[in-house]
Short mmCIF file of C-alpha atoms (C1' of nucleotides) in Angstrom, two decimals:
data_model
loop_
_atom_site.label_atom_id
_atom_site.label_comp_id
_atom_site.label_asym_id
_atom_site.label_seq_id
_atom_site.Cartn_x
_atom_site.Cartn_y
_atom_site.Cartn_z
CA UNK A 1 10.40 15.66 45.10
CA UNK A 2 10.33 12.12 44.81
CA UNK A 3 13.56 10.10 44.97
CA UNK A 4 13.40 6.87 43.27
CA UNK A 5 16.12 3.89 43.99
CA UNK A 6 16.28 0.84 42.52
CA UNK A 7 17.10 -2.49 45.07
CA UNK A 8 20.24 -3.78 44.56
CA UNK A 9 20.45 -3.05 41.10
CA UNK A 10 23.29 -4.81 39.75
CA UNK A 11 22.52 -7.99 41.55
CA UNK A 12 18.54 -7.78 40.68
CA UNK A 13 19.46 -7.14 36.75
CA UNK A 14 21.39 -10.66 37.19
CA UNK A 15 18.65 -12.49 38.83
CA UNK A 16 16.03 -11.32 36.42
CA UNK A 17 17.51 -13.13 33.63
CA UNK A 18 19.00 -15.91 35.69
CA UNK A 19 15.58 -16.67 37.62
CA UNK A 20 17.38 -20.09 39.69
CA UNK A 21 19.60 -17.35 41.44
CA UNK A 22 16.42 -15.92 43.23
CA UNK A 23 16.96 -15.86 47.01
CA UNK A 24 20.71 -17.03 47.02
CA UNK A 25 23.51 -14.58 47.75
CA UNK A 26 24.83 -12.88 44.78
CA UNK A 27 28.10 -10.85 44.14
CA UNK A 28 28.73 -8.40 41.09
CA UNK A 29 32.04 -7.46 40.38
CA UNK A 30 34.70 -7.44 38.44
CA UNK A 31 35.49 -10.27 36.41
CA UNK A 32 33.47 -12.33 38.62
CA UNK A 33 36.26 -14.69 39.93
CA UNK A 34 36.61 -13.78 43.36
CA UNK A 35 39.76 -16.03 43.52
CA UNK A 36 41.55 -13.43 41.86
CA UNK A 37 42.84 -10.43 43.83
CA UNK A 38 42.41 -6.49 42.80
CA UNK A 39 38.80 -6.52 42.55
CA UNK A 40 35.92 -5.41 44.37
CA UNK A 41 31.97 -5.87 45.30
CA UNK A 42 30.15 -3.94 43.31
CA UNK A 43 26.89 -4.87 44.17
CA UNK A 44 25.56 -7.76 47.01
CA UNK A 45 21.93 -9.08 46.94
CA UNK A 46 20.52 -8.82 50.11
CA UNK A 47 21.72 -12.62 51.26
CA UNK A 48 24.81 -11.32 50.39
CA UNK A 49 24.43 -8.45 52.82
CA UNK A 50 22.78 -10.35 55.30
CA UNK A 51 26.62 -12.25 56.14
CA UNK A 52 28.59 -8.70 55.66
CA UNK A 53 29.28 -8.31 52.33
CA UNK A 54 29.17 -4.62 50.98
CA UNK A 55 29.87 -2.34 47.81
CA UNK A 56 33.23 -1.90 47.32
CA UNK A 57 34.36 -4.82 49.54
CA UNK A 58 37.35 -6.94 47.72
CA UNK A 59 35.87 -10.11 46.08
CA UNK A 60 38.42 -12.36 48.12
CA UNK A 61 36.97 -11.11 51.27
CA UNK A 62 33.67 -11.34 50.28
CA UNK A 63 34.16 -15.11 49.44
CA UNK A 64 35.58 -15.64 52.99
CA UNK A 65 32.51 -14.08 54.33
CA UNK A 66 30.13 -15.84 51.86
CA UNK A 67 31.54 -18.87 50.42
CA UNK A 68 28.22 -20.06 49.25
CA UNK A 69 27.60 -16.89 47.40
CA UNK A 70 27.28 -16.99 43.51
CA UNK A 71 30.00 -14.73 41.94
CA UNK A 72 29.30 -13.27 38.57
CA UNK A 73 31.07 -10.53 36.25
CA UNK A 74 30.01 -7.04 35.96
CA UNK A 75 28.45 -6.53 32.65
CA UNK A 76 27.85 -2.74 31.85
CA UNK A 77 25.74 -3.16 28.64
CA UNK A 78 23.11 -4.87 30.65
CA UNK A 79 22.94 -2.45 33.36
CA UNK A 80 22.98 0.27 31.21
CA UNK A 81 20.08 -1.11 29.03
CA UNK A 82 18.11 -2.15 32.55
CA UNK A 83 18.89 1.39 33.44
CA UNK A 84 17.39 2.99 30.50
CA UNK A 85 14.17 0.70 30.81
CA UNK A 86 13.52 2.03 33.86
CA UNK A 87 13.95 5.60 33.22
CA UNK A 88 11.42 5.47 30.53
CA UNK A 89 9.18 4.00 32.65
CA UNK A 90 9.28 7.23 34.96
CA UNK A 91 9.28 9.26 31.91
CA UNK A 92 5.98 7.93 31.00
CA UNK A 93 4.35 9.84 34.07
CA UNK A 94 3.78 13.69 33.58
CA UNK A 95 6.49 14.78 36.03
CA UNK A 96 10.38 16.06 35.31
CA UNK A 97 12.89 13.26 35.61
CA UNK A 98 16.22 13.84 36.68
CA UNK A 99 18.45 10.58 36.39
CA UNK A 100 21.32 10.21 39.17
CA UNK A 101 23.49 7.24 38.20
CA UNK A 102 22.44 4.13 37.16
CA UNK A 103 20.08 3.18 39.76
CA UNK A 104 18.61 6.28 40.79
CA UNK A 105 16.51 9.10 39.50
CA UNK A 106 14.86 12.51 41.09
CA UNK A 107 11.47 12.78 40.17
CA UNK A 108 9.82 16.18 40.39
CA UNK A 109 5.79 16.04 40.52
CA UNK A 110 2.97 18.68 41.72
CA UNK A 111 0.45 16.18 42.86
CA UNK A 112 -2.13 16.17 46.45
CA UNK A 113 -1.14 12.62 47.17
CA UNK A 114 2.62 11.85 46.17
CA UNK A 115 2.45 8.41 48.41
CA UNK A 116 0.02 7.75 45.39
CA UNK A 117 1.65 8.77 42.84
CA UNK A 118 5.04 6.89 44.22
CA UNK A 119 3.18 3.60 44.71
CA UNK A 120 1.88 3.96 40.98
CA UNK A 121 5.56 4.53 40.28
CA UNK A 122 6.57 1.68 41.87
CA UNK A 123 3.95 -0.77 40.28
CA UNK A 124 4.80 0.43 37.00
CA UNK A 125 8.33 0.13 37.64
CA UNK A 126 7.91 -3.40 38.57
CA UNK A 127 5.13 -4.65 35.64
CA UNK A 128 7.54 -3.46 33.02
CA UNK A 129 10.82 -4.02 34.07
CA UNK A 130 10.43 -6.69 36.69
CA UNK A 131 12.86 -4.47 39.15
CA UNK A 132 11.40 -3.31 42.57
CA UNK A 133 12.72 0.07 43.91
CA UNK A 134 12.01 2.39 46.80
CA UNK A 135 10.81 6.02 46.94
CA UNK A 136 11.24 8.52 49.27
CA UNK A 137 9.22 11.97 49.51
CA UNK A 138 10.21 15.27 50.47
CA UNK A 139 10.27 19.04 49.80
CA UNK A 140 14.01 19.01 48.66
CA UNK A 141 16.08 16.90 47.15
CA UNK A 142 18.01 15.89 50.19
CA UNK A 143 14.39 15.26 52.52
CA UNK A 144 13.59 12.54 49.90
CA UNK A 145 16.78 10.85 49.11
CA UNK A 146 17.14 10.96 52.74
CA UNK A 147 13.73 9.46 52.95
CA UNK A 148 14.15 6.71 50.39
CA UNK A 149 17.07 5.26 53.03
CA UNK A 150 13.99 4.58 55.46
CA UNK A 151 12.04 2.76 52.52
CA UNK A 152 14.65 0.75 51.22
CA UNK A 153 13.93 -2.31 50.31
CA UNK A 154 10.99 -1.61 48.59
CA UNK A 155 8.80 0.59 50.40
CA UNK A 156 7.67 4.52 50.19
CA UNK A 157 8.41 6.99 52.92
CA UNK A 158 8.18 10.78 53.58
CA UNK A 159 10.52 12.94 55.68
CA UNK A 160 9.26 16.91 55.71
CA UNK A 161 10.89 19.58 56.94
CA UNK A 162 9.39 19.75 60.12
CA UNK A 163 10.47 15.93 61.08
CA UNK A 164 14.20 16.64 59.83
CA UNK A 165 15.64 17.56 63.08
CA UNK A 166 13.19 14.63 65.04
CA UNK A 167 14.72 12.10 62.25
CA UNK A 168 18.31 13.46 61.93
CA UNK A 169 18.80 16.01 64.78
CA UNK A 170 20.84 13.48 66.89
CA UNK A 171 22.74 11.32 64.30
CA UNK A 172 26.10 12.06 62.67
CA UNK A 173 26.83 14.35 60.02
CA UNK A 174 28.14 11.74 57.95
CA UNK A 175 24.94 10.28 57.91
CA UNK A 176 24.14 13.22 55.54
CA UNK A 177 23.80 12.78 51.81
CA UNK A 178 26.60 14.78 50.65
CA UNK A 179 28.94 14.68 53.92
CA UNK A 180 31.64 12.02 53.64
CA UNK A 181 34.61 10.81 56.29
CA UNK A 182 37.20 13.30 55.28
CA UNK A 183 34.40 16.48 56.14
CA UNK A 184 33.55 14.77 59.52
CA UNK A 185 36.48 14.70 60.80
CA UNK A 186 37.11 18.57 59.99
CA UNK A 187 33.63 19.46 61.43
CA UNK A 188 34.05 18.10 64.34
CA UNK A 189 37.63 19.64 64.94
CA UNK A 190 35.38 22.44 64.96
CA UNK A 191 33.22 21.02 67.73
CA UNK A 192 30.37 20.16 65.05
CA UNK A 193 29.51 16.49 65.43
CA UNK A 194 25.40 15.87 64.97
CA UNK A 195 23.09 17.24 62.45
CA UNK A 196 21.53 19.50 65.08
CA UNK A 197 25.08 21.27 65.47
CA UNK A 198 25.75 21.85 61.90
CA UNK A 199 22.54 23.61 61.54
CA UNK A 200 23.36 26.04 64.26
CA UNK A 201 26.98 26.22 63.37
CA UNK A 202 28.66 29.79 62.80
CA UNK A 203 28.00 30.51 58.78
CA UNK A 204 31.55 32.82 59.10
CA UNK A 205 33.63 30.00 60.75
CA UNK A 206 32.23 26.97 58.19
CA UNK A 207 33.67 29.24 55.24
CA UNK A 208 36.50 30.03 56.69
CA UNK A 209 36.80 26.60 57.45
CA UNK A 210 35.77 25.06 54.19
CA UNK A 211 35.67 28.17 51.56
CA UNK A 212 32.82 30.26 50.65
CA UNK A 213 30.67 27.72 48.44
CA UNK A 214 31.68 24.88 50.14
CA UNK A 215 30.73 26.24 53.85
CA UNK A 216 27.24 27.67 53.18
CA UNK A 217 26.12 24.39 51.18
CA UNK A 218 27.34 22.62 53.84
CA UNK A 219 24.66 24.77 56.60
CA UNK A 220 22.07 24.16 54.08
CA UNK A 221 22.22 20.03 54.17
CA UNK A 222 22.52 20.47 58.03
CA UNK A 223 19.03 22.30 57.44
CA UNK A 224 17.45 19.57 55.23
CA UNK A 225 18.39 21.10 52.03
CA UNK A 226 17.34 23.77 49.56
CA UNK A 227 14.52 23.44 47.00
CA UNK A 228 16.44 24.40 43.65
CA UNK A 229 14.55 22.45 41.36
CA UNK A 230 14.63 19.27 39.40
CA UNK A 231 15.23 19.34 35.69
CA UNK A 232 15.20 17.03 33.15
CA UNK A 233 17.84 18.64 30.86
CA UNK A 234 20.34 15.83 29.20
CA UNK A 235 23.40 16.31 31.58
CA UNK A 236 26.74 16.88 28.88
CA UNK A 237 29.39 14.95 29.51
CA UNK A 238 32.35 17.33 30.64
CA UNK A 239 35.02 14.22 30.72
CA UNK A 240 35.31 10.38 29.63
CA UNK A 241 37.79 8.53 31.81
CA UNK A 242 38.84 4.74 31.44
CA UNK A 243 41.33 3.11 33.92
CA UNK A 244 42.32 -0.17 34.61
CA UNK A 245 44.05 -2.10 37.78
CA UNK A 246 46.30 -4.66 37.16
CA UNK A 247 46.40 -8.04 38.52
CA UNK A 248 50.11 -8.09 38.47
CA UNK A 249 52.09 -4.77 38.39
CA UNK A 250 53.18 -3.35 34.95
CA UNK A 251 56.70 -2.65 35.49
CA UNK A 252 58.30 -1.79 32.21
CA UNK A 253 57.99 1.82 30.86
CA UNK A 254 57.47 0.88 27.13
CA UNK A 255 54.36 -1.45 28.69
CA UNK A 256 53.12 2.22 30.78
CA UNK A 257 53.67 3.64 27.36
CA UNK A 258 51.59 1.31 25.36
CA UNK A 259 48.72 1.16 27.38
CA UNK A 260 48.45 4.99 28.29
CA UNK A 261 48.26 4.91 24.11
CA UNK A 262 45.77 2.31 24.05
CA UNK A 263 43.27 4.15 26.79
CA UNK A 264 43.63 7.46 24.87
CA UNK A 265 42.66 5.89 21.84
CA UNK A 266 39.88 4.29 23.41
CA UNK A 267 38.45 7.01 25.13
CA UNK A 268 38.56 9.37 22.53
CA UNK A 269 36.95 6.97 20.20
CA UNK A 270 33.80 6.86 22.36
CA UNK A 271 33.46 10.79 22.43
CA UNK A 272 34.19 11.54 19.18
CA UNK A 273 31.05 9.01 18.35
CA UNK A 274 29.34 11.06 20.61
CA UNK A 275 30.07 14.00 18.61
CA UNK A 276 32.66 15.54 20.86
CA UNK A 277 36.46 17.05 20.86
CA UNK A 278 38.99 16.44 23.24
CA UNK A 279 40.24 19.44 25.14
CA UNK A 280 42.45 18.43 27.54
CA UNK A 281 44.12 14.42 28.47
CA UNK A 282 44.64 13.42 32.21
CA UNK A 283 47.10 9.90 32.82
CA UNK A 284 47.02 8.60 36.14
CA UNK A 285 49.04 6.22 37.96
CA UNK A 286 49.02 4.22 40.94
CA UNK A 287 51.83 2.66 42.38
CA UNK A 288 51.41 -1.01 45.04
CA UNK A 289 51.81 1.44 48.17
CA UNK A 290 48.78 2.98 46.54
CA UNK A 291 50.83 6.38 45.83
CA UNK A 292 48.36 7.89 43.43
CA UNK A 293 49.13 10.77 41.18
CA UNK A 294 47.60 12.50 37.66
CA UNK A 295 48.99 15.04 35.48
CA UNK A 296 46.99 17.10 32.95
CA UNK A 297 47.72 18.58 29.62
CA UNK A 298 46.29 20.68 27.61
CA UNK A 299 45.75 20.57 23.50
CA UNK A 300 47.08 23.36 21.53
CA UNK A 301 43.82 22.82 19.75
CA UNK A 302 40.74 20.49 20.24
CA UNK A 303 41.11 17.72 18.36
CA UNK A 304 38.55 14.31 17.48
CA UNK A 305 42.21 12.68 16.38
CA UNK A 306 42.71 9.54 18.63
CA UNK A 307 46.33 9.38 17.15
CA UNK A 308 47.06 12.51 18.53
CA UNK A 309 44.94 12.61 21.90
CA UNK A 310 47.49 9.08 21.97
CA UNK A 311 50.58 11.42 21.58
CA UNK A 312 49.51 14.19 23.52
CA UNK A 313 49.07 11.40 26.72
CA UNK A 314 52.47 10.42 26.02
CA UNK A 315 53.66 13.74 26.46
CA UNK A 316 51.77 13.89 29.55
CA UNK A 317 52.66 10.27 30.71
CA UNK A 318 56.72 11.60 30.69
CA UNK A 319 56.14 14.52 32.54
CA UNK A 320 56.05 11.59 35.28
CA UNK A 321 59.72 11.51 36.80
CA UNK A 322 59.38 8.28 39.36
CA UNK A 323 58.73 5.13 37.21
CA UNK A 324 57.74 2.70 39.73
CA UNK A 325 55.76 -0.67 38.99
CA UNK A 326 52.31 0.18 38.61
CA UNK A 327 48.97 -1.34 40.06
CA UNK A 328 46.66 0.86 38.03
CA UNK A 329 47.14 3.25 34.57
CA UNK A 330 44.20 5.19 33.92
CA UNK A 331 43.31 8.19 31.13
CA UNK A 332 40.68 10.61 30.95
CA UNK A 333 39.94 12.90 28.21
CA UNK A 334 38.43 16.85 29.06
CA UNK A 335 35.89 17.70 26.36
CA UNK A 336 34.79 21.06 24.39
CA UNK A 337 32.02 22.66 26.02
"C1'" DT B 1 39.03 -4.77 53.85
"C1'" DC B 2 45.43 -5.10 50.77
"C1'" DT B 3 41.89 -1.30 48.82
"C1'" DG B 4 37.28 -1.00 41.20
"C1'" DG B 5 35.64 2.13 37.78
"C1'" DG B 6 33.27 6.20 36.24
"C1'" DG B 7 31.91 10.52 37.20
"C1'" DT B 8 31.35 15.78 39.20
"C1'" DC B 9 32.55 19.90 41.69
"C1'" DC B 10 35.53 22.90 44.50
"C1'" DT B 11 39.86 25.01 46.16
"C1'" DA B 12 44.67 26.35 46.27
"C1'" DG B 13 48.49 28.12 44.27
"C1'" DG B 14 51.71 29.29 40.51
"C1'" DA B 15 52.45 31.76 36.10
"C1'" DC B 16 51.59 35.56 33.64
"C1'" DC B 17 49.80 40.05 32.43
"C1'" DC B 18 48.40 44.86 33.13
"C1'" DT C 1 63.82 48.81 41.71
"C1'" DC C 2 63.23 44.96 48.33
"C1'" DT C 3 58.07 45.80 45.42
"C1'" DG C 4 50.76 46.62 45.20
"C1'" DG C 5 46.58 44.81 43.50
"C1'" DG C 6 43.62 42.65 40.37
"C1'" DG C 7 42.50 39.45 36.92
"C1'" DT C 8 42.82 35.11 34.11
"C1'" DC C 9 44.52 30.68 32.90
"C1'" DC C 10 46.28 26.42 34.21
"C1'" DT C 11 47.33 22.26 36.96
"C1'" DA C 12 47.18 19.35 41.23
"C1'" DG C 13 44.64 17.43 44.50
"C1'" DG C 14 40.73 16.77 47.70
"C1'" DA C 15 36.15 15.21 48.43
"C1'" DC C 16 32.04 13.05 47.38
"C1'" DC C 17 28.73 10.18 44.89
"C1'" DC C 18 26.86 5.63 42.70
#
DNA sequence: TCTGGGGTCCTAGGACCC
DNA sequence: TCTGGGGTCCTAGGACCC
């Protein structure tokens, strides 16, 4: 398994057609004014990183930390066009591609030599789309994206099996791929705080702990992984989703109203040019204290009718009983298998 | 650090039925 | 009718990822 990861993706799409920002600090995000509150980092360039700005940092802060720093928009039809560049780049190698976001890609090869074959990767990568990414190497899926964190920027590295517990043995589970905050904090309740101590940990107590599935998968990333395979089959779409945070709270309902209409109309428009019916429709709202909560309905029938995925949010939107000013209004749409 | 947007998967619990 | 067990469908929410 090869993992491939693009550097700083956002911020390198930017500086490829904006060649003067090369070397300065960059910021993606939002709407690129980082005067304006309610929006985060999505991506730093490495100047940026080197003064503490990070992902999902809020723009404001990251202009305190980087005042210098050059602050531009997020612009999702160039990223998604860079994106697709690059994985037809690894598609032109005889191997099974299996793309993970934007920025990232599984790539799964029989080969003697896969440092060679990732450094061929990574030239290619580079001559055609002028974007530089690192690969890591491994038997499973985790081993090499694990890996590609030790050749970031850049570079190519290997973890196997048999280094796993030298590399990882010691460190936090949340250093794991696949183990965030909210798990760490439950392991080690039960006494389970490095790598090493997940992989030994009681199979019986982490499900009854964490549920059946949820409990084994979580003994097999504390043993580096399993090997299931990587395919290239077109993931389908199970939902569309669009939400949007407001700079200033929206505090009257018929506003709530019109804008849950507007999203539902959007979102259903993009799947239906995909081809796709709308099962179900999902409104969420977020109040300033950050109070978050969604409610789901159900169709009577699947529908590709934006006018009446619209109505059917509406329905859904006055289930809601507190109508408190809102930071953020968000649908998503469920789609027919 | 006053906290985005777009996804996926899993679990719990209630309703309902036999 | 002081009350079992199993199954399915549905919604809410948690958790994680980029």
């Amino acid at each position: 398994v090869l993992h491939v990861d693009l550097d700083q993706f956002l911020a390198a799409v930017e500086v490829r057609r904006r060649p003067e920002l090369a070397g300065r600090p960059v910021v993606v995000g939002g709407d690129g004014n980082p005067k304006r509150p309610r929006q985060v980092v999505a991506t730093a360039s490495y100047e940026a990183r080197a003064v503490g700005v990070h992902s999902g940092m809020p723009l404001v802060t990251a202009a305190r930390k980087c005042p210098q720093a050059v602050f531009l928009p997020s612009d999702r039809p160039a990223y998604d066009a860079a994106s697709a560049e690059v994985m037809a780049v690894l598609r032109s190698f005889p191997v099974v591609v299996e793309v993970w976001g934007w920025d990232e890609a599984f790539v799964g090869a029989s080969t003697a030599d896969p440092e060679a074959l990732a450094h061929q990767i990574k030239q290619r990568v580079s001559d055609v789309t002028r974007l530089s990414c690192a690969v890591g190497i491994g038997e499973t899926r985790l081993l090499a994206k694990t890996a590609t964190g030790f050749a970031k920027p850049g570079g190519v590295a290997r973890l196997t099996r048999a280094e796993w517990f030298d590399v990882m043995g010691d460190r936090p589970v949340t250093d794991v791929w696949g183990i965030g905050r909210r798990t760490g904090v439950r392991l080690a309740e039960l006494g389970v705080e490095t790598v090493r101590q997940l992989a030994a940990a009681d199979l019986d107590q982490l499900r009854a702990a964490f549920g059946p599935s949820i409990g084994a998968h979580l003994k097999v990333l504390g043993l580096a992984g399993d090997d299931s395979p990587i395919v290239d089959e077109p993931r389908v779409a199970k939902g569309r989703s669009h939400e949007e945070t407001f700079e200033h709270d929206v505090t009257e309902w018929v506003d709530v109203e019109q804008h849950v209409a507007r999203m539902a109309r959007l979102v259903t428009h993009e799947v239906v040019a995909d081809g796709r019916r709308v099962t179900h429709v999902a409104v969420k709202l977020r109040t300033r204290t950050f109070y978050t909560r969604t409610k789901i309905g159900k169709l009577p029938e699947p529908t590709d009718d934006p006018d009446a995925v619209a109505r059917h949010a509406g329905v859904v939107l006055a289930r809601f009983e507190e109508r408190r000013p809102l930071r953020l209004i968000g649908v998503r749409v469920v789609l027919e298998a």
